[in-house]
Amino acid sequence: MAELTRDDVAHLAGLARIDLSEAELDRMVGELGVILTSVAQVQQADTDGIEPMSHPMPITNVTRPDEVRPSLTADEALSGAPESELQRFSVPRILDED
Amino acid sequence: MTTTVDEVLPYDEALAAFDPVMGLEVHVELGTNTKMFCGCATTFGAEPNTQVCPVCLGLPGALPVVNAMGVESAIRIGLALNCEIATWCRFARKNYFYPDMPKNFQTSQYDEPIAFNGYLDVEVPGEHGEEPWTYRVEIERAHMEEDTGKSLHVGGSTGRIHGAEYSLVDYNRAGIPLIEIVTKPLTGAGERAPQVARAYVAALRDLLKALDVSDVKMEQGSMRCDVNLSLRPKAGEPTSPEQAAVPLGTRSETKNVNSLRSVERAVRFEICRHAAVLSNGGSIVQETRHFHEDTGATTSGRIKSDADDYRYFPEPDLVPVAPSREWVEELRATLPENPAEHRRRLQTEWGYSDLEMRDVLNAGALDLIERTVAAGASAQSARKWWLGEPSRRANTEALELVAYADQVGLTPAYVAELQSMVDAKRLNDKMARQVLEGVLDGEGAPTAVADARGLELVQDDGALEAAVAKVIEGNPDVADKIRDGKVQAAGALIGQVMKEMKGQADAGKARELILSTLGEG
């Protein structure tokens, strides 16, 4: 696997809306690099002829009937919101790039 | 906010030099009772944040479960679009940060859509003397996903995102099942590309309505269209390395075009705008654009950037969907007749001319007439009544005929009842019109209106005979003419007989009686 670069980390931080200082970026390149190297050991296992797996249980088609279940009340829904107004979640000004 | 007005080339010039290539993405909200991954209701217009739960709010530890009806609807849509149905497919997380998506990812499908490789044959109406044309829209895929919440932007001057101080979000819509239907690049439509786009979206809307999977109300956003458009040089070799690299041309994506007319206008505008840029030696920027109903123009939105790195991966909280072939075939058997074929069949059955059929379709009366015929009326009478006063009033009130009929309580059964009263000679045509007006004015069922207004043909033949005798006696000259064979003169007498009867007589019967009395019957 290619080495994780400082640009990669800055890009990911941007996508995740995490503001990292220059010093933090440097530290994360190192720390994430170690994690990736550790996980990469798994890639040494011989997986020829083995189907990739995205779920631990070999089951399909778990569905529920289209029947309405009780929702939260608006008060309950908003109880964790730092700010609300007009029974809605108040969020900071939306993205500059739009 | 961008205020630049884009240069545009006249449409004919644009088409002389370039070939438009379109890709249409339609999102349709399913009409299920509950959301795609939780049991919250989906009622439109509910109080903000009253149809939300830990799953659709993306609270930690919440576990989504797929709505069986969502999968069923997706498969039926796929089959109706002549798609293959996946034997096994998964949901995927599309990761992005935006406040209308509380989980910070949208549960969607990525490289394993439930339906793929289909087509829809679209009838493009003839305009400006052109022949009607059938264009095959190739379908790339139809996949399952979920809708986002709705934001209200506060503090900005325009109510749009730019300049907003903060936003207020209602998550009632977050998690409502969406099916995204994506076409392959559509080429070869040439100057009729705008009409093809419109006809496709209209055909898709009719199809989804016939499938009864969505209310497909574009004005309420339950069906939304994104228009991708690019131009390629009309003929010959690519004129630049850039063109060679992108043979179909660089595209723009105009988001959320929300009426059939707007789809047509947006395609047309983008053709003219792209052509102006390319003719001046410029390059098209791959970007999102917004369509403006008032000006018919698009303006630049977001440039495709790093933010579009969605890092899709299989959704670990949901298990794969693997529809059995038996189930798929069962669902295939539930498919309704294709709307275009259905229309052709009805036209033949009803004996309507092309012109009559076009008027019926333009008036949005097809379904109403079909139900009226099912309730026992003849096709011609059903057409006559629906396209008369009800259509006129719907038009005055700027309502669709169906919506107007709903509002005033005019049902196909009432129209059939009205016609049966005419057929039974209980009402003449003029009286029937008055009864219909009474129904539209909210006076109740036709029989009730006729009773209340005292509208009924006099069935007493004695009274009619007496009136005929009186009128003949009063007009000996006219009577002589009729006796001499000038049957058309009877008209003058019929009018007088009707007057004698205060309008409450059957004019046809009066005519018969006059003619038989004068030996011409």
Coordinates of C-alpha atoms in Angstrom, one line a residue, chain B residues 37-473:
Chain B
F37 CA -35.0 2.2 6.8
C38 CA -37.3 3.0 9.7
G39 CA -41.0 3.0 10.6
C40 CA -41.5 6.8 10.6
A41 CA -44.5 8.0 8.6
T42 CA -44.0 9.8 5.3
T43 CA -47.0 12.2 5.3
F44 CA -46.3 15.3 3.3
G45 CA -46.7 18.6 5.1
A46 CA -46.5 17.2 8.7
E47 CA -45.3 19.5 11.5
P48 CA -41.5 19.8 11.4
N49 CA -39.5 17.0 13.1
T50 CA -42.5 15.0 14.1
Q51 CA -41.8 12.1 11.7
V52 CA -38.3 11.3 12.9
C53 CA -36.6 8.6 15.1
P54 CA -33.1 7.6 16.1
V55 CA -32.6 5.8 12.8
C56 CA -33.4 8.7 10.4
L57 CA -31.8 11.2 12.8
G58 CA -28.6 9.2 12.6
L59 CA -28.3 8.8 16.4
P60 CA -25.5 6.5 17.6
G61 CA -26.4 2.8 17.8
A62 CA -29.6 3.1 15.8
L63 CA -30.1 0.1 13.5
P64 CA -31.8 0.5 10.1
V65 CA -34.0 -2.2 8.6
V66 CA -35.1 -2.2 4.9
N67 CA -38.7 -1.5 4.0
A68 CA -40.0 -4.5 2.1
M69 CA -42.3 -2.3 0.1
G70 CA -39.4 -0.1 -0.9
V71 CA -37.6 -3.0 -2.5
E72 CA -40.8 -4.3 -4.1
S73 CA -41.5 -0.8 -5.7
A74 CA -37.9 -0.6 -6.9
I75 CA -38.2 -4.0 -8.6
R76 CA -41.5 -3.1 -10.2
I77 CA -40.1 0.2 -11.5
G78 CA -37.0 -1.7 -12.9
L79 CA -39.2 -4.2 -14.6
A80 CA -41.5 -1.5 -16.1
L81 CA -38.3 0.1 -17.5
N82 CA -37.3 -3.2 -19.1
C83 CA -34.3 -3.6 -16.8
E84 CA -32.5 -6.6 -15.6
I85 CA -33.1 -7.2 -11.8
A86 CA -30.0 -7.9 -9.7
T87 CA -29.9 -11.4 -8.2
W88 CA -27.9 -9.9 -5.3
C89 CA -27.0 -6.3 -4.4
R90 CA -26.1 -4.2 -1.5
F91 CA -26.6 -0.8 -0.1
A92 CA -23.6 1.6 0.2
R93 CA -22.8 4.6 2.3
K94 CA -22.2 7.8 0.3
N95 CA -20.2 9.9 2.7
Y96 CA -20.5 13.6 2.8
F97 CA -21.1 16.3 5.3
Y98 CA -24.1 18.5 4.8
P99 CA -26.7 19.5 7.5
D100 CA -29.6 18.0 5.6
M101 CA -28.1 14.5 6.0
P102 CA -27.9 13.9 9.7
K103 CA -26.0 10.7 9.5
N104 CA -23.2 12.4 7.5
F105 CA -23.8 9.7 4.8
Q106 CA -26.7 8.9 2.5
T107 CA -27.6 5.2 2.3
S108 CA -27.6 4.6 -1.4
Q109 CA -26.5 2.0 -3.9
Y110 CA -23.1 2.2 -5.7
D111 CA -21.9 -0.3 -8.1
E112 CA -24.6 -2.8 -7.4
P113 CA -28.0 -1.2 -8.4
I114 CA -31.1 -3.3 -8.0
A115 CA -32.1 -2.6 -11.7
F116 CA -29.9 -2.0 -14.7
N117 CA -29.8 -2.0 -18.5
G118 CA -33.3 -1.1 -19.5
Y119 CA -35.1 1.2 -21.9
L120 CA -38.2 3.3 -22.2
D121 CA -39.7 4.0 -25.6
V122 CA -40.9 7.6 -25.6
E123 CA -43.4 9.2 -28.0
V124 CA -42.1 12.6 -28.9
P125 CA -45.1 14.7 -30.1
G126 CA -44.9 16.3 -33.5
E127 CA -44.5 20.1 -33.3
H128 CA -44.2 22.7 -36.0
G129 CA -45.5 20.2 -38.6
E130 CA -42.9 17.5 -37.6
E131 CA -44.0 13.9 -37.5
P132 CA -44.5 12.3 -34.1
W133 CA -41.4 10.2 -33.3
T134 CA -40.6 7.3 -31.0
Y135 CA -37.2 7.7 -29.3
R136 CA -35.7 4.8 -27.3
V137 CA -34.3 6.1 -24.0
E138 CA -31.7 3.7 -22.8
I139 CA -31.8 3.3 -19.0
E140 CA -28.4 2.8 -17.3
R141 CA -29.7 1.9 -13.8
A142 CA -32.4 2.4 -11.2
H143 CA -31.2 2.2 -7.6
M144 CA -32.6 2.6 -4.1
E145 CA -31.6 5.4 -1.8
E146 CA -33.1 7.8 0.7
D147 CA -34.2 11.5 0.7
T148 CA -32.6 14.3 2.7
G149 CA -34.1 16.7 5.2
K150 CA -35.3 20.2 4.2
S151 CA -33.4 23.3 5.1
L152 CA -34.8 26.8 5.7
H153 CA -32.1 29.5 5.3
V154 CA -32.4 32.4 7.7
G155 CA -30.8 35.8 7.4
G156 CA -29.9 35.8 3.8
S157 CA -31.7 38.4 1.6
T158 CA -32.9 35.9 -1.0
G159 CA -33.8 32.9 1.1
R160 CA -31.2 30.9 -0.9
I161 CA -28.1 29.5 0.5
H162 CA -25.9 32.4 -0.4
G163 CA -25.7 35.0 2.4
A164 CA -27.7 32.9 4.9
E165 CA -26.6 33.4 8.5
Y166 CA -27.8 30.0 9.6
S167 CA -30.1 27.3 8.5
L168 CA -33.0 25.5 10.2
V169 CA -33.5 21.9 9.3
D170 CA -36.6 19.6 9.3
Y171 CA -35.7 15.9 9.1
N172 CA -39.3 14.7 8.3
R173 CA -38.2 14.0 4.7
A174 CA -34.8 12.5 5.6
G175 CA -35.0 8.7 5.0
I176 CA -38.1 8.7 2.7
P177 CA -37.4 6.1 0.0
L178 CA -36.1 7.4 -3.3
I179 CA -35.5 5.6 -6.5
E180 CA -32.9 7.3 -8.8
I181 CA -33.4 6.5 -12.4
V182 CA -30.4 7.3 -14.6
T183 CA -30.3 7.2 -18.4
K184 CA -27.4 6.3 -20.6
P185 CA -26.0 9.3 -22.6
L186 CA -28.8 10.1 -25.0
T187 CA -27.5 11.0 -28.5
G188 CA -29.1 11.5 -31.9
A189 CA -32.0 13.6 -30.7
G190 CA -30.5 16.6 -32.4
E191 CA -32.7 19.7 -32.5
R192 CA -35.5 17.8 -30.8
A193 CA -33.4 17.1 -27.7
P194 CA -35.4 19.5 -25.5
Q195 CA -38.7 17.8 -26.5
V196 CA -37.2 14.3 -26.1
A197 CA -36.2 15.2 -22.5
R198 CA -39.6 16.5 -21.8
A199 CA -41.4 13.6 -23.4
Y200 CA -39.2 11.1 -21.4
V201 CA -39.9 12.7 -18.1
A202 CA -43.6 12.9 -18.9
A203 CA -43.6 9.2 -20.0
L204 CA -41.7 8.3 -16.8
R205 CA -44.2 10.2 -14.7
D206 CA -47.2 8.4 -16.4
L207 CA -45.4 5.0 -16.0
L208 CA -44.8 5.6 -12.3
K209 CA -48.3 6.7 -11.8
A210 CA -49.7 3.6 -13.5
L211 CA -47.4 1.5 -11.3
D212 CA -49.0 3.3 -8.3
V213 CA -45.6 3.6 -6.6
S214 CA -45.5 7.4 -6.2
D215 CA -47.8 10.4 -6.4
V216 CA -45.2 11.9 -8.8
K217 CA -46.0 15.5 -8.0
M218 CA -43.2 17.5 -9.5
E219 CA -44.5 20.7 -7.9
Q220 CA -44.3 19.1 -4.5
G221 CA -40.9 17.6 -5.2
S222 CA -41.9 14.0 -5.2
M223 CA -40.3 13.7 -8.6
R224 CA -37.2 15.8 -9.5
C225 CA -35.0 15.9 -12.6
D226 CA -31.4 16.6 -13.0
V227 CA -30.4 17.5 -16.5
N228 CA -26.8 16.6 -17.7
L229 CA -25.9 18.2 -21.0
S230 CA -22.9 18.3 -23.2
L231 CA -22.2 19.2 -26.8
R232 CA -20.0 17.4 -29.3
P233 CA -19.0 18.8 -32.7
K234 CA -21.5 17.8 -35.3
A235 CA -19.2 15.9 -37.6
G236 CA -15.6 14.9 -38.3
E237 CA -12.5 14.5 -36.3
P238 CA -12.1 16.0 -32.8
T239 CA -10.7 19.5 -33.2
S240 CA -8.6 19.4 -30.0
P241 CA -7.0 16.9 -27.7
E242 CA -9.5 17.9 -25.1
Q243 CA -12.4 16.8 -27.3
A244 CA -10.6 13.6 -28.2
A245 CA -10.3 12.9 -24.4
V246 CA -14.0 13.6 -23.8
P247 CA -15.8 12.4 -26.9
L248 CA -19.3 13.2 -25.6
G249 CA -18.2 16.7 -24.5
T250 CA -17.8 18.0 -21.0
R251 CA -21.1 18.2 -19.2
S252 CA -22.9 20.5 -16.9
E253 CA -25.5 19.2 -14.4
T254 CA -28.6 21.4 -13.9
K255 CA -30.1 20.3 -10.6
N256 CA -33.7 20.0 -9.5
V257 CA -35.6 21.0 -12.6
N258 CA -39.1 20.7 -11.3
S259 CA -41.6 20.8 -14.1
L260 CA -41.9 19.3 -17.6
R261 CA -41.8 22.7 -19.2
S262 CA -38.7 23.5 -17.2
V263 CA -36.9 20.3 -18.3
E264 CA -37.4 21.3 -21.9
R265 CA -36.3 24.9 -21.3
A266 CA -33.3 23.9 -19.3
V267 CA -32.0 21.6 -22.0
R268 CA -32.6 24.3 -24.6
F269 CA -30.8 27.0 -22.6
E270 CA -27.8 24.8 -21.8
I271 CA -27.4 23.9 -25.5
C272 CA -27.3 27.6 -26.4
R273 CA -24.9 28.4 -23.5
H274 CA -22.5 25.5 -24.2
A275 CA -22.5 26.4 -27.9
A276 CA -21.6 30.0 -27.1
V277 CA -18.7 29.0 -24.8
L278 CA -17.4 26.4 -27.3
S279 CA -17.7 28.6 -30.3
N280 CA -15.6 31.3 -28.6
G281 CA -12.9 28.7 -28.1
G282 CA -13.7 28.3 -24.4
S283 CA -14.1 25.1 -22.3
I284 CA -17.1 23.9 -20.4
V285 CA -16.5 23.8 -16.7
Q286 CA -17.9 20.6 -15.1
E287 CA -20.2 22.1 -12.5
T288 CA -23.6 22.1 -10.9
R289 CA -26.0 24.7 -12.2
H290 CA -29.4 26.0 -11.0
F291 CA -32.4 26.6 -13.3
H292 CA -34.5 29.7 -12.8
E293 CA -38.2 29.4 -13.7
D294 CA -38.6 33.2 -14.2
T295 CA -35.8 33.7 -16.7
G296 CA -35.5 30.2 -18.2
A297 CA -31.7 30.5 -17.6
T298 CA -29.3 28.5 -15.5
T299 CA -26.6 30.0 -13.3
S300 CA -23.4 28.5 -12.0
G301 CA -23.6 26.6 -8.8
R302 CA -20.9 24.4 -7.3
I303 CA -17.8 23.4 -9.2
K304 CA -17.1 19.7 -9.0
S305 CA -14.3 19.4 -6.5
D306 CA -12.7 17.4 -3.7
A307 CA -16.0 17.5 -1.8
D308 CA -17.4 15.0 -4.3
D309 CA -15.0 12.3 -3.0
Y310 CA -17.8 10.2 -1.5
R311 CA -15.7 7.3 -0.3
Y312 CA -18.5 4.8 -0.9
F313 CA -18.4 1.5 0.9
P314 CA -20.9 -1.3 1.6
E315 CA -23.4 -0.4 4.3
P316 CA -22.4 -2.8 7.2
D317 CA -25.7 -2.3 9.1
L318 CA -27.8 -3.7 6.2
V319 CA -27.7 -7.2 4.7
P320 CA -27.7 -7.7 0.9
V321 CA -30.9 -7.8 -1.0
A322 CA -31.3 -10.9 -3.1
P323 CA -34.7 -11.0 -4.8
S324 CA -35.6 -14.6 -5.8
R325 CA -36.5 -15.1 -9.5
E326 CA -39.9 -16.4 -8.5
W327 CA -40.6 -13.1 -6.7
V328 CA -39.4 -11.0 -9.6
E329 CA -41.7 -13.0 -11.9
E330 CA -44.6 -12.5 -9.5
L331 CA -44.0 -8.8 -9.6
R332 CA -43.7 -8.8 -13.3
A333 CA -47.2 -10.2 -13.5
T334 CA -48.5 -7.2 -11.5
L335 CA -47.2 -4.6 -14.0
P336 CA -49.9 -2.4 -15.6
E337 CA -50.2 -1.9 -19.3
N338 CA -47.7 0.6 -20.6
P339 CA -49.4 4.0 -20.5
A340 CA -48.6 4.7 -24.2
E341 CA -50.1 1.4 -25.3
H342 CA -52.9 1.9 -22.9
R343 CA -53.7 5.3 -24.6
R344 CA -53.6 3.7 -28.1
R345 CA -55.9 0.9 -27.0
L346 CA -58.4 3.3 -25.5
Q347 CA -58.4 5.5 -28.5
T348 CA -59.3 2.5 -30.7
E349 CA -61.9 1.3 -28.3
W350 CA -63.5 4.7 -28.0
G351 CA -63.3 5.6 -31.6
Y352 CA -61.8 9.0 -31.0
S353 CA -60.1 10.8 -33.8
D354 CA -56.4 11.9 -33.3
L355 CA -57.6 15.4 -32.7
E356 CA -60.2 14.4 -30.1
M357 CA -57.6 12.2 -28.3
R358 CA -55.1 15.1 -28.2
D359 CA -57.7 17.4 -26.7
V360 CA -58.5 14.8 -24.1
L361 CA -54.8 14.3 -23.2
N362 CA -54.2 18.1 -23.1
A363 CA -57.2 18.5 -20.8
G364 CA -55.8 15.7 -18.5
A365 CA -59.2 14.0 -18.9
L366 CA -58.1 10.5 -20.0
D367 CA -58.4 8.8 -16.6
L368 CA -61.7 10.6 -15.8
I369 CA -63.2 9.5 -19.1
E370 CA -62.0 6.0 -18.6
R371 CA -63.7 5.8 -15.3
T372 CA -66.8 7.5 -16.6
V373 CA -67.0 4.9 -19.4
A374 CA -66.6 2.2 -16.8
A375 CA -69.5 3.7 -15.0
G376 CA -71.7 3.1 -18.0
A377 CA -71.5 6.3 -20.2
S378 CA -70.6 6.2 -23.9
A379 CA -67.1 7.4 -24.7
Q380 CA -68.4 10.3 -26.8
S381 CA -70.7 11.6 -24.1
A382 CA -68.0 11.2 -21.4
R383 CA -65.7 13.3 -23.5
K384 CA -68.3 15.9 -24.2
W385 CA -69.1 16.4 -20.6
W386 CA -65.6 16.5 -19.2
L387 CA -64.2 18.8 -21.9
G388 CA -67.1 21.2 -21.5
E389 CA -68.0 23.2 -18.4
P390 CA -65.7 21.3 -16.0
S391 CA -62.6 21.9 -18.2
R392 CA -63.6 25.5 -18.7
R393 CA -63.9 26.2 -15.0
A394 CA -60.7 24.2 -14.1
N395 CA -58.9 26.4 -16.6
T396 CA -60.3 29.6 -15.1
E397 CA -59.1 28.5 -11.7
A398 CA -55.7 27.4 -13.1
L399 CA -56.3 23.9 -11.7
E400 CA -55.7 20.5 -13.3
L401 CA -59.0 19.0 -14.3
V402 CA -58.6 16.1 -11.9
A403 CA -57.8 18.5 -9.0
Y404 CA -60.8 20.7 -9.9
A405 CA -63.2 17.8 -10.1
D406 CA -61.9 16.6 -6.7
Q407 CA -62.4 20.1 -5.2
V408 CA -66.0 20.5 -6.4
G409 CA -66.9 16.8 -5.9
L410 CA -67.6 16.0 -9.6
T411 CA -67.0 12.2 -10.0
P412 CA -67.0 10.0 -13.1
A413 CA -70.1 8.3 -11.5
Y414 CA -71.9 11.6 -11.5
V415 CA -71.1 12.3 -15.1
A416 CA -72.3 8.8 -16.0
E417 CA -75.5 9.4 -14.0
L418 CA -76.1 12.7 -15.9
Q419 CA -75.7 11.0 -19.2
S420 CA -78.0 8.2 -18.2
M421 CA -80.7 10.8 -17.4
V422 CA -80.3 12.2 -20.9
D423 CA -80.4 8.7 -22.4
A424 CA -83.6 8.0 -20.5
K425 CA -85.1 11.2 -21.9
R426 CA -85.5 12.5 -18.4
L427 CA -83.4 15.5 -19.3
N428 CA -82.7 17.2 -22.6
D429 CA -79.3 18.5 -23.5
K430 CA -79.9 22.0 -22.3
M431 CA -81.4 20.8 -19.0
A432 CA -78.4 18.4 -18.5
R433 CA -76.1 21.4 -18.8
Q434 CA -77.9 23.2 -16.1
V435 CA -77.8 20.1 -13.9
L436 CA -74.1 19.8 -14.5
E437 CA -73.6 23.5 -13.4
G438 CA -75.6 22.7 -10.3
V439 CA -73.3 19.8 -9.5
L440 CA -70.2 22.0 -10.0
D441 CA -71.8 24.6 -7.8
G442 CA -71.9 22.0 -5.0
E443 CA -75.7 21.2 -5.1
G444 CA -75.1 17.5 -5.0
A445 CA -75.6 14.5 -7.3
P446 CA -77.2 15.1 -10.7
T447 CA -80.5 13.4 -9.7
A448 CA -80.7 15.6 -6.6
V449 CA -79.9 18.8 -8.6
A450 CA -82.5 17.9 -11.2
D451 CA -85.1 17.3 -8.4
A452 CA -84.2 20.4 -6.5
R453 CA -84.2 22.7 -9.6
G454 CA -87.4 21.0 -10.9
L455 CA -85.6 20.1 -14.1
E456 CA -87.4 17.2 -15.8
L457 CA -88.7 16.6 -19.2
V458 CA -92.5 16.3 -19.2
Q459 CA -93.2 12.7 -19.8
D460 CA -96.9 13.2 -20.3
D461 CA -97.4 12.7 -24.0
G462 CA -100.9 14.3 -23.7
A463 CA -99.3 17.7 -22.8
L464 CA -96.9 17.5 -25.6
E465 CA -99.6 16.5 -28.1
A466 CA -101.7 19.4 -27.0
A467 CA -98.8 21.8 -27.4
V468 CA -98.0 20.5 -30.9
A469 CA -101.6 20.8 -32.0
K470 CA -101.8 24.3 -30.6
V471 CA -98.6 25.4 -32.5
I472 CA -99.7 23.8 -35.7
E473 CA -103.0 25.6 -35.5

